[in-house]
Short mmCIF file of C-alpha atoms and ligand atoms in Angstrom, two decimals:
data_model
loop_
_atom_site.label_atom_id
_atom_site.label_comp_id
_atom_site.label_asym_id
_atom_site.label_seq_id
_atom_site.Cartn_x
_atom_site.Cartn_y
_atom_site.Cartn_z
CA MET A 1 59.25 2.01 50.58
CA ILE A 2 57.80 -2.26 51.28
CA LYS A 3 60.47 -4.08 50.38
CA GLN A 4 59.37 -6.98 52.37
CA ALA A 5 56.70 -9.44 51.93
CA ILE A 6 54.88 -12.43 53.52
CA ILE A 7 52.62 -15.28 52.15
CA PRO A 8 51.60 -17.31 54.70
CA LEU A 9 50.70 -21.10 53.42
CA ALA A 10 51.21 -23.86 55.75
CA GLY A 11 46.98 -24.30 55.90
CA LEU A 12 45.39 -27.16 55.77
CA GLY A 13 43.62 -26.60 52.22
CA THR A 14 40.68 -28.75 53.57
CA ARG A 15 38.27 -26.73 51.48
CA LEU A 16 39.66 -27.87 47.71
CA LEU A 17 39.75 -31.65 49.25
CA PRO A 18 40.53 -34.35 47.83
CA LEU A 19 43.05 -32.25 45.57
CA THR A 20 44.70 -31.07 48.86
CA SER A 21 45.38 -35.04 50.31
CA VAL A 22 48.90 -35.16 48.87
CA PHE A 23 49.43 -31.92 47.54
CA PRO A 24 49.64 -28.08 48.04
CA LYS A 25 46.92 -25.84 46.88
CA GLU A 26 49.32 -22.91 46.08
CA LEU A 27 50.91 -25.15 44.18
CA LEU A 28 47.39 -26.78 41.68
CA PRO A 29 47.47 -24.81 38.52
CA ILE A 30 45.20 -22.22 37.14
CA ASN A 31 45.10 -22.45 33.26
CA GLY A 32 48.57 -23.59 32.72
CA LYS A 33 50.59 -22.00 35.79
CA PRO A 34 50.17 -22.81 39.38
CA GLY A 35 48.49 -20.56 42.01
CA LEU A 36 51.15 -19.37 43.42
CA GLU A 37 53.47 -18.27 40.82
CA TYR A 38 50.17 -15.43 40.43
CA ILE A 39 50.94 -14.04 43.52
CA LEU A 40 54.70 -13.75 43.51
CA ASP A 41 54.44 -12.30 40.08
CA GLU A 42 51.95 -9.07 41.72
CA CYS A 43 54.70 -8.80 44.54
CA ILE A 44 57.57 -8.32 42.38
CA ASP A 45 55.80 -6.63 39.86
CA ALA A 46 54.67 -4.57 43.08
CA GLY A 47 58.87 -3.86 43.20
CA VAL A 48 59.23 -6.28 46.62
CA ASN A 49 62.58 -8.01 46.61
CA GLU A 50 62.61 -10.13 49.21
CA ILE A 51 60.21 -12.75 49.96
CA ILE A 52 58.62 -15.17 53.11
CA PHE A 53 57.02 -18.47 52.86
CA ILE A 54 55.59 -19.47 55.89
CA ILE A 55 55.01 -23.68 55.20
CA SER A 56 55.47 -26.31 57.30
CA SER A 57 56.41 -29.49 57.60
CA LYS A 58 53.73 -30.84 55.29
CA LYS A 59 53.79 -29.02 52.55
CA LYS A 60 57.55 -29.19 52.03
CA LEU A 61 56.71 -29.37 48.24
CA ILE A 62 56.56 -26.08 47.78
CA LYS A 63 59.89 -24.98 48.47
CA LYS A 64 61.01 -28.66 46.45
CA TYR A 65 59.27 -26.86 43.65
CA PHE A 66 61.91 -24.04 44.52
CA TYR A 67 64.93 -26.58 45.22
CA ASN A 68 64.62 -29.06 42.28
CA ASP A 69 68.16 -27.57 40.54
CA ASN A 70 69.31 -31.06 39.75
CA PHE A 71 66.29 -32.44 38.43
CA PHE A 72 65.99 -29.13 35.75
CA LYS A 73 69.31 -28.76 35.37
CA LYS A 74 69.23 -33.09 34.06
CA ILE A 75 67.02 -32.05 31.79
CA ILE A 76 68.14 -29.10 30.02
CA LYS A 77 71.17 -31.27 29.42
CA LYS A 78 69.06 -33.52 26.91
CA LYS A 79 66.80 -31.65 26.18
CA LYS A 80 66.98 -27.72 25.05
CA ASP A 81 63.71 -27.14 25.45
CA GLY A 82 63.86 -23.21 25.18
CA ARG A 83 59.67 -22.91 27.18
CA VAL A 84 60.96 -25.07 30.07
CA LYS A 85 64.65 -23.07 30.55
CA LYS A 86 63.02 -20.52 30.66
CA GLU A 87 60.31 -21.39 32.74
CA TYR A 88 63.56 -22.76 35.24
CA LYS A 89 65.10 -19.19 35.29
CA LYS A 90 62.09 -17.66 36.86
CA ILE A 91 62.31 -19.99 39.36
CA LEU A 92 65.46 -19.29 39.93
CA SER A 93 65.61 -15.49 40.39
CA LEU A 94 61.98 -16.39 42.84
CA LYS A 95 64.08 -18.48 45.07
CA LYS A 96 66.60 -16.05 45.81
CA LYS A 97 64.33 -13.51 47.07
CA ILE A 98 62.41 -16.38 49.13
CA LYS A 99 63.25 -16.83 52.52
CA PHE A 100 61.36 -19.62 54.92
CA VAL A 101 59.93 -20.20 58.19
CA TYR A 102 57.70 -23.41 59.82
CA GLN A 103 53.92 -22.82 60.59
CA ASN A 104 53.91 -26.53 62.21
CA LYS A 105 50.29 -26.53 64.22
CA PRO A 106 47.23 -24.22 62.01
CA LEU A 107 47.19 -21.97 64.43
CA GLY A 108 45.56 -19.47 62.25
CA THR A 109 46.99 -16.18 60.02
CA GLY A 110 47.88 -13.93 63.28
CA ASP A 111 50.28 -16.70 64.53
CA ALA A 112 51.67 -17.64 61.04
CA ILE A 113 52.50 -14.22 60.17
CA LEU A 114 54.54 -13.42 64.39
CA LYS A 115 56.48 -16.87 62.90
CA THR A 116 57.99 -13.58 60.93
CA LYS A 117 59.35 -11.57 63.19
CA LYS A 118 62.73 -11.51 63.60
CA PHE A 119 63.02 -11.59 59.81
CA ILE A 120 61.63 -7.69 59.27
CA THR A 121 63.28 -4.95 59.13
CA GLY A 122 61.30 -1.73 57.90
CA SER A 123 59.19 -0.45 59.12
CA HIS A 124 55.95 -2.26 57.26
CA PHE A 125 55.30 -5.08 55.34
CA LEU A 126 53.84 -6.43 52.63
CA VAL A 127 51.07 -9.74 53.49
CA LEU A 128 49.35 -12.05 50.75
CA PHE A 129 46.58 -14.58 51.17
CA PRO A 130 47.32 -15.85 47.82
CA ASP A 131 43.49 -17.86 48.34
CA ASP A 132 42.80 -14.10 47.24
CA LEU A 133 44.49 -13.27 43.14
CA ILE A 134 43.54 -10.50 42.18
CA LEU A 135 44.52 -10.34 38.05
CA LYS A 136 44.81 -7.39 35.57
CA LYS A 137 45.58 -4.81 38.61
CA ASN A 138 48.84 -4.64 40.75
CA CYS A 139 46.33 -4.32 44.10
CA SER A 140 49.49 -4.45 46.28
CA LYS A 141 51.30 -2.39 43.66
CA ASP A 142 49.22 0.63 44.77
CA MET A 143 48.05 -0.28 48.22
CA ILE A 144 52.13 0.99 48.37
CA ALA A 145 51.79 3.36 46.23
CA LEU A 146 48.96 4.41 49.50
CA ASN A 147 51.52 3.60 52.04
CA LYS A 148 53.95 5.70 50.61
CA LYS A 149 51.49 8.96 50.56
CA PHE A 150 49.64 8.26 53.59
CA ASN A 151 52.38 6.58 55.86
CA CYS A 152 49.64 4.01 57.44
CA SER A 153 49.05 0.42 56.99
CA VAL A 154 46.40 -0.52 54.15
CA MET A 155 44.28 -3.49 52.98
CA ALA A 156 42.44 -4.36 50.81
CA SER A 157 38.20 -4.55 50.31
CA LYS A 158 35.16 -5.42 48.06
CA LYS A 159 31.59 -5.36 48.74
CA VAL A 160 30.62 -8.74 49.33
CA LYS A 161 26.70 -10.14 49.38
CA ARG A 162 25.06 -9.61 52.87
CA LYS A 163 24.48 -13.38 53.17
CA ASP A 164 28.41 -13.70 52.94
CA VAL A 165 29.80 -11.30 55.68
CA SER A 166 30.47 -14.94 57.58
CA ARG A 167 32.64 -15.73 55.38
CA TRP A 168 35.58 -12.88 55.84
CA GLY A 169 36.74 -9.57 57.77
CA ILE A 170 34.36 -7.72 57.64
CA TYR A 171 34.77 -3.10 57.95
CA SER A 172 33.09 -0.63 59.08
CA ILE A 173 34.02 2.36 57.56
CA LYS A 174 34.82 6.51 59.61
CA ASN A 175 35.50 8.08 56.42
CA LYS A 176 35.52 8.48 52.88
CA ILE A 177 39.05 9.91 51.19
CA ASN A 178 37.34 9.35 47.59
CA ASN A 179 35.71 6.89 45.80
CA LYS A 180 38.49 3.97 45.65
CA ASN A 181 39.76 4.17 49.71
CA PHE A 182 38.46 4.79 53.32
CA ILE A 183 39.55 4.85 56.60
CA ILE A 184 38.60 1.96 59.17
CA LYS A 185 36.84 2.34 61.96
CA ASP A 186 36.86 -1.15 62.43
CA VAL A 187 37.27 -4.53 61.70
CA ILE A 188 35.64 -7.45 62.66
CA GLU A 189 36.27 -11.35 61.90
CA LYS A 190 33.87 -13.12 60.33
CA PRO A 191 30.79 -11.84 62.25
CA LYS A 192 27.25 -13.66 62.10
CA ILE A 193 24.80 -11.83 59.41
CA ASN A 194 23.54 -9.65 61.68
CA LYS A 195 26.31 -8.14 63.78
CA ALA A 196 28.52 -7.99 60.34
CA PRO A 197 28.75 -3.62 60.37
CA SER A 198 28.92 -3.42 56.30
CA THR A 199 29.64 -5.69 53.56
CA ASN A 200 32.88 -4.05 52.96
CA ALA A 201 34.43 -7.99 53.59
CA VAL A 202 39.51 -7.33 53.91
CA ILE A 203 40.40 -9.90 50.82
CA GLY A 204 43.52 -10.99 51.09
CA ARG A 205 46.51 -8.07 50.52
CA TYR A 206 47.82 -6.53 53.86
CA ILE A 207 50.35 -3.21 55.21
CA LEU A 208 50.89 -3.90 57.56
CA PRO A 209 52.67 -2.24 60.65
CA LYS A 210 55.83 -4.47 62.56
CA GLU A 211 53.92 -3.15 65.64
CA ILE A 212 51.52 -5.46 65.12
CA PHE A 213 53.64 -8.38 66.01
CA LEU A 214 53.31 -6.97 69.48
CA LYS A 215 49.57 -7.36 69.44
CA LEU A 216 50.60 -10.77 67.78
CA GLN A 217 52.38 -12.08 70.84
CA LYS A 218 49.43 -11.29 73.23
CA GLN A 219 46.44 -12.20 71.40
CA ASN A 220 43.77 -14.48 71.77
CA LYS A 221 41.95 -17.74 70.05
CA GLY A 222 38.83 -15.97 68.46
CA VAL A 223 36.09 -16.79 65.66
CA GLY A 224 37.19 -21.05 65.44
CA GLY A 225 38.86 -21.06 67.83
CA GLU A 226 42.23 -20.06 65.67
CA ILE A 227 44.42 -16.44 66.00
CA HIS A 228 43.53 -14.51 63.65
CA ILE A 229 45.42 -11.14 61.51
CA THR A 230 42.00 -9.46 62.27
CA ASP A 231 41.62 -9.26 66.23
CA ALA A 232 45.29 -7.78 66.18
CA ILE A 233 44.32 -5.07 63.70
CA ARG A 234 41.97 -3.98 66.11
CA LYS A 235 43.57 -3.92 68.88
CA LEU A 236 46.15 -1.17 66.63
CA ILE A 237 43.08 -0.05 64.91
CA ASN A 238 41.92 0.97 69.12
CA ALA A 239 44.97 2.18 69.35
CA LYS A 240 44.82 4.82 67.26
CA TYR A 241 46.97 3.19 64.18
CA LYS A 242 45.62 4.42 60.36
CA PHE A 243 44.05 1.94 58.54
CA ILE A 244 43.58 3.16 55.02
CA GLY A 245 40.52 -0.01 53.16
CA HIS A 246 41.10 -0.19 49.26
CA ASN A 247 38.39 -0.80 46.93
CA PHE A 248 40.88 -2.31 43.91
CA ALA A 249 40.46 -1.87 40.72
CA GLY A 250 41.53 -5.48 39.84
CA LYS A 251 38.86 -8.73 38.87
CA TYR A 252 38.58 -11.21 42.22
CA LEU A 253 38.57 -14.07 41.72
CA ASP A 254 38.78 -16.91 44.77
CA CYS A 255 40.52 -19.78 44.94
CA GLY A 256 40.41 -21.54 47.82
CA THR A 257 36.85 -22.92 48.09
CA MET A 258 36.58 -25.87 45.27
CA ASN A 259 34.21 -23.40 43.46
CA GLY A 260 35.66 -20.60 43.26
CA TYR A 261 39.36 -22.84 41.75
CA ILE A 262 37.01 -24.11 38.79
CA LYS A 263 35.60 -21.05 38.43
CA SER A 264 39.25 -19.38 38.05
CA SER A 265 41.10 -21.65 35.61
CA LEU A 266 38.02 -20.75 33.09
CA GLU A 267 38.13 -16.87 34.50
CA ILE A 268 41.88 -16.81 33.81
CA SER A 269 41.63 -17.90 30.58
CA LYS A 270 39.46 -15.53 28.97
CA LEU A 271 40.80 -12.52 30.71
C1 LIG B 1 41.49 -14.60 55.99
C2 LIG B 1 41.41 -13.41 57.11
C3 LIG B 1 39.99 -13.00 56.82
C4 LIG B 1 40.08 -12.39 55.31
C5 LIG B 1 39.93 -13.36 53.80
C6 LIG B 1 40.43 -13.10 52.69
O1 LIG B 1 40.17 -15.92 56.41
O2 LIG B 1 41.26 -14.01 58.25
O3 LIG B 1 39.12 -11.41 57.34
O4 LIG B 1 38.67 -12.23 55.40
O5 LIG B 1 41.79 -13.41 54.85
O6 LIG B 1 40.82 -13.91 52.28
P1 LIG B 1 40.45 -17.77 55.27
O7 LIG B 1 40.14 -17.11 54.40
O8 LIG B 1 41.57 -18.09 56.40
O9 LIG B 1 39.16 -18.51 55.97
#
């Protein structure tokens, strides 16, 4: 069973400026709770017990959020606020499961994931991108079950509008397993509209094999001058590693853009 998850958190959050000029986007509240806590809730509920955060020296506030014990202890002593006590207890229990690694240069998702190499112990691990919230049905849990059944890699998938394909990694499909799952033939990072093989986009949940690190060590920069996880995945697929695309059932919220972020709070309050 998959017990380790990686969350890349070193991104600059430029799509959410000016909110992110001093504050990490992953701590911005969405309907009264930091976006990152939705992601952590999904991980813990899926049975993960070790989470590796990739942060940067500019995003140390994320570590502070989990290491602010003196502050909480003083408050709790003075005010007997049950709600704060409960939230602090949750933070404490999450903190025990989190390790931190640093990516100080924004060289891309592939470079970020490579930084976690020495911590990964199992054959596969889970990756969650904090911009992508999936609610109501635990996508990670369903992907872990697929990994167990087929002993292979799994990536979340969702249909997007043709005009938006250049914002995403896009799949081509080898064959369908059933209505929800398919075998991936290929994946291309942010293709131009006329080069996109489909409108099936990669959403930020991956179960990857540890061999991805060997590909990442040799991975050249791709689109936008960054080292993309998608390009290393493509090499594994070419080397006959099996990857399943999973059309998840939960409610998707894109928190990585200003419009999406604003909409997310409204949508969550209705769920
Ligand atoms: C990243 C990936 C992309 C994927 C997307 C999902 O892009 O590179 O393949 O479709 O996450 O959110 P980013 O959002 O970092 O531009």
